[in-house]
Short mmCIF file of N, CA and C in Angstrom, two decimals:
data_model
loop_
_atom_site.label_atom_id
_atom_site.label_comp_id
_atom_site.label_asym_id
_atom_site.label_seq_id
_atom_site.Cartn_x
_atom_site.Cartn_y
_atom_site.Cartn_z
N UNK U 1278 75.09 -69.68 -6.21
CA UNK U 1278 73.71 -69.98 -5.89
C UNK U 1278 72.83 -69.46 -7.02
N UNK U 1279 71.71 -70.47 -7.68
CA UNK U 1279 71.05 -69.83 -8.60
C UNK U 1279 69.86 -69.51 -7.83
N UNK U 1280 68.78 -68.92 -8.67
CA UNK U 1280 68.03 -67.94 -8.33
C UNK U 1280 66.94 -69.44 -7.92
N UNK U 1281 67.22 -70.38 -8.43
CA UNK U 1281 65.95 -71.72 -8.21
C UNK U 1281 66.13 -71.89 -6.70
N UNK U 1282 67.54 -71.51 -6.29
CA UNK U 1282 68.12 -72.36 -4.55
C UNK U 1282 67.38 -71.22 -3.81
N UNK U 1283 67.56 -70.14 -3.96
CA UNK U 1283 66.99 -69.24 -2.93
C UNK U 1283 65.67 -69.51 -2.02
N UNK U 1284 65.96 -69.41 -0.84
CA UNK U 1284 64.74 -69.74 0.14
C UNK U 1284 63.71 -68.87 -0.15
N UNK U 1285 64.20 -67.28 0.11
CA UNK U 1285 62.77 -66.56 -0.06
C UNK U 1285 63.38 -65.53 -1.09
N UNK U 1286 62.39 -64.69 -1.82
CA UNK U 1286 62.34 -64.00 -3.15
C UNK U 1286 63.54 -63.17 -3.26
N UNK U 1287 64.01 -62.29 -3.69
CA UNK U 1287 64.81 -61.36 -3.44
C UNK U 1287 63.88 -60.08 -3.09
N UNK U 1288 62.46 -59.82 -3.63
CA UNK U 1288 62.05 -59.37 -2.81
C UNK U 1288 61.84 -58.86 -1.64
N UNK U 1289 61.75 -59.63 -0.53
CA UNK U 1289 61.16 -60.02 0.47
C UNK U 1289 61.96 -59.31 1.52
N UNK U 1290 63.57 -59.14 1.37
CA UNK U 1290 64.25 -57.81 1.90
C UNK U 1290 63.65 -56.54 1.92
N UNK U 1291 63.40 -56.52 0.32
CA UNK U 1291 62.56 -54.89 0.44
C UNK U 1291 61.60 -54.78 0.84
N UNK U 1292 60.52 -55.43 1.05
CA UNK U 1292 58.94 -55.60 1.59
C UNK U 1292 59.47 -55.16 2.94
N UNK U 1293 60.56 -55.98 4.04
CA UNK U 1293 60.20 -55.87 5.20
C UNK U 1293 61.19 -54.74 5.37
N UNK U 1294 62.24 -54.36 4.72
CA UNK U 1294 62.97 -52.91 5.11
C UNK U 1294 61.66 -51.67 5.17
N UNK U 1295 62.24 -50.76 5.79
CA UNK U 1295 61.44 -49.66 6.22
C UNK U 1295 61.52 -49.01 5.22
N UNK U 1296 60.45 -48.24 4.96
CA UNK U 1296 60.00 -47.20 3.20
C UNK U 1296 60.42 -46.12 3.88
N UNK U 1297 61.37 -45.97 3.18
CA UNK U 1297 62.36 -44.50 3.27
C UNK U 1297 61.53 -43.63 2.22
N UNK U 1298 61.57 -42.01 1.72
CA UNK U 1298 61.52 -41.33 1.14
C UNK U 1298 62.56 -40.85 0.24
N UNK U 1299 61.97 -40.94 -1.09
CA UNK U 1299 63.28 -41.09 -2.04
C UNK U 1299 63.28 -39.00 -1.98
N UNK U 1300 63.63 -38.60 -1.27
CA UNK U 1300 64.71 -37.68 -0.86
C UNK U 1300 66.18 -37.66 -0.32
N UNK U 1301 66.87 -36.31 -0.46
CA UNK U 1301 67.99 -36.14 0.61
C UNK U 1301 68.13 -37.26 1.95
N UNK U 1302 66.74 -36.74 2.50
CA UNK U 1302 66.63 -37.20 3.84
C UNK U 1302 66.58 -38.58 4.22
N UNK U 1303 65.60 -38.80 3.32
CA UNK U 1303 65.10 -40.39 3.47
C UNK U 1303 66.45 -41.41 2.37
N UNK U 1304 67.14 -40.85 1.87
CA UNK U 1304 68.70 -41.38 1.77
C UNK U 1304 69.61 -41.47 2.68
N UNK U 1305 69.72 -40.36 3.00
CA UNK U 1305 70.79 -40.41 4.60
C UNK U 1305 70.19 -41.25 5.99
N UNK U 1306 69.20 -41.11 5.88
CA UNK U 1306 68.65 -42.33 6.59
C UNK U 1306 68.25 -43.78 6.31
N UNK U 1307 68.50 -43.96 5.35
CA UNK U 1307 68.61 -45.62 4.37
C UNK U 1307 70.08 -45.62 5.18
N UNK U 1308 71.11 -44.67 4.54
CA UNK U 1308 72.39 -45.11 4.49
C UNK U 1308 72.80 -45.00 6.09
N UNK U 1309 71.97 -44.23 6.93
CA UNK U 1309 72.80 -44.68 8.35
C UNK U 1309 71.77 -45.65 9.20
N UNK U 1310 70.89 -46.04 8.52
CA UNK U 1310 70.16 -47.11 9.31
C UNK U 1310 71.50 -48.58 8.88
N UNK U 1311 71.95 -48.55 7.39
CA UNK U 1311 72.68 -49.60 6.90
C UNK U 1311 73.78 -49.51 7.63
N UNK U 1312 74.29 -48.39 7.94
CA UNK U 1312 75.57 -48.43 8.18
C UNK U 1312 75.76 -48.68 9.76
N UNK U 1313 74.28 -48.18 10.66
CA UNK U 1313 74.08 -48.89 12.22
C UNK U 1313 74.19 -50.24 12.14
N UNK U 1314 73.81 -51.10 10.80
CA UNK U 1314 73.90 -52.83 11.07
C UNK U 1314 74.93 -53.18 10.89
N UNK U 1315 75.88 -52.35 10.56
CA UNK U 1315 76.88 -52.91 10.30
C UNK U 1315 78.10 -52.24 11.48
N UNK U 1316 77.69 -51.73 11.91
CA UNK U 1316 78.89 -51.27 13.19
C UNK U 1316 79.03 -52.50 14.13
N UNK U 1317 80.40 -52.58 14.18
CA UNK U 1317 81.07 -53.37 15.21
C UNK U 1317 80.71 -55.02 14.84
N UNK U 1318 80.52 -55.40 13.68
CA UNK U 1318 80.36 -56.86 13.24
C UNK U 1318 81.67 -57.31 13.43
N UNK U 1319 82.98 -56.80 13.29
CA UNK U 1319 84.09 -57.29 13.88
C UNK U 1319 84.91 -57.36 15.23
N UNK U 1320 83.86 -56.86 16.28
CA UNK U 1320 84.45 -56.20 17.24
C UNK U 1320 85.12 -57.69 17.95
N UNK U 1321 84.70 -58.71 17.90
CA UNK U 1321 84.81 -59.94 18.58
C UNK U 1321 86.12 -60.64 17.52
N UNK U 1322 86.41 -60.03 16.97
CA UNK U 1322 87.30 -61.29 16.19
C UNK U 1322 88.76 -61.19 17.22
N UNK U 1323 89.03 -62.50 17.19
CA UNK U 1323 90.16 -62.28 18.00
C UNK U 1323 91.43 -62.83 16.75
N UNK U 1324 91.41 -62.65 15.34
CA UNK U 1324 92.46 -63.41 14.50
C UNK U 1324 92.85 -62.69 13.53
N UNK U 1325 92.70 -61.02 13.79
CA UNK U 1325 92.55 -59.61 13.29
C UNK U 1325 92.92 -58.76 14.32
N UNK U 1326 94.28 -58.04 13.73
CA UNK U 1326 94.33 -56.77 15.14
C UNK U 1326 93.42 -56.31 14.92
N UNK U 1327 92.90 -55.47 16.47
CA UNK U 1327 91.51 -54.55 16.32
C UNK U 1327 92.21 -53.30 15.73
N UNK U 1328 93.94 -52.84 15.81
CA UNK U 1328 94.00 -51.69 15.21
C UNK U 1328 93.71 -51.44 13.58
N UNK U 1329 92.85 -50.68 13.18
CA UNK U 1329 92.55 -50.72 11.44
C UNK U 1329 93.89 -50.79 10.56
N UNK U 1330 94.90 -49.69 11.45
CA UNK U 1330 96.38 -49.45 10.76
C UNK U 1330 96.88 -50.82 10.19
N UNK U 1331 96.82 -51.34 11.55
CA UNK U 1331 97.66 -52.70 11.58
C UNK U 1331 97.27 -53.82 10.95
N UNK U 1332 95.73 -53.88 11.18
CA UNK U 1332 94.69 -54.48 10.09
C UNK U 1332 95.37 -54.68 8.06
N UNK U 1333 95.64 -53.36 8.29
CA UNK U 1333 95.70 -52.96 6.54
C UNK U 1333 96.95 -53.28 6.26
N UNK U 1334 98.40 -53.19 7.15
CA UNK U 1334 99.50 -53.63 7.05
C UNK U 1334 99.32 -55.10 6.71
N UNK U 1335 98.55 -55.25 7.89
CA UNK U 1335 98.81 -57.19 7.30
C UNK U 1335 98.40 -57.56 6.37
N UNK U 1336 97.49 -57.46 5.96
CA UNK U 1336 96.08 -57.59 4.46
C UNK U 1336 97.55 -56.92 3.49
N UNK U 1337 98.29 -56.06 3.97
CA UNK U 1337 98.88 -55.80 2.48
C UNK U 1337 99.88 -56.74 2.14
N UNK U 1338 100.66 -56.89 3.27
CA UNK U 1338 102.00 -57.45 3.26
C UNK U 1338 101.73 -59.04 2.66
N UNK U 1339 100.77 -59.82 2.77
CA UNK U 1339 100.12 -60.91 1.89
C UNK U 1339 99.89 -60.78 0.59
N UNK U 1340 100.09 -59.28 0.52
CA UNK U 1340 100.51 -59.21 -1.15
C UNK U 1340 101.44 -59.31 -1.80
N UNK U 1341 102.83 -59.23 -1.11
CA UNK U 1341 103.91 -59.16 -1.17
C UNK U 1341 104.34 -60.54 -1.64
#
């Protein structure tokens, strides 16, 4: 995708994300606000064991 296709700016993420404080604090809270959107985006897959172990076995063994 070039930068002409894009719908809205690349901007426009940062405008509406929340203004953290470029501290300690206001880092660890960037990084666990990011890391709350991203919990459980796989919880529904049914074509992936849910175990991680077993997850990583298979992903490897396709290397093989």
């Amino acid at each position: 995708m070039t930068t002409t296709q894009r719908k809205t700016s690349p901007t426009t993420a940062v405008k509406s994300a929340p203004n953290y404080p470029d501290t300690p604090e206001g880092r660890r809270a960037r990084r666990a606000a990011a890391l709350a959107k991203a919990a459980g985006i796989w919880k529904d897959r049914t074509d992936i064991p849910k175990d991680g172990l077993e997850y990583q076995r298979m992903m490897r063994e396709e290397w093989r």
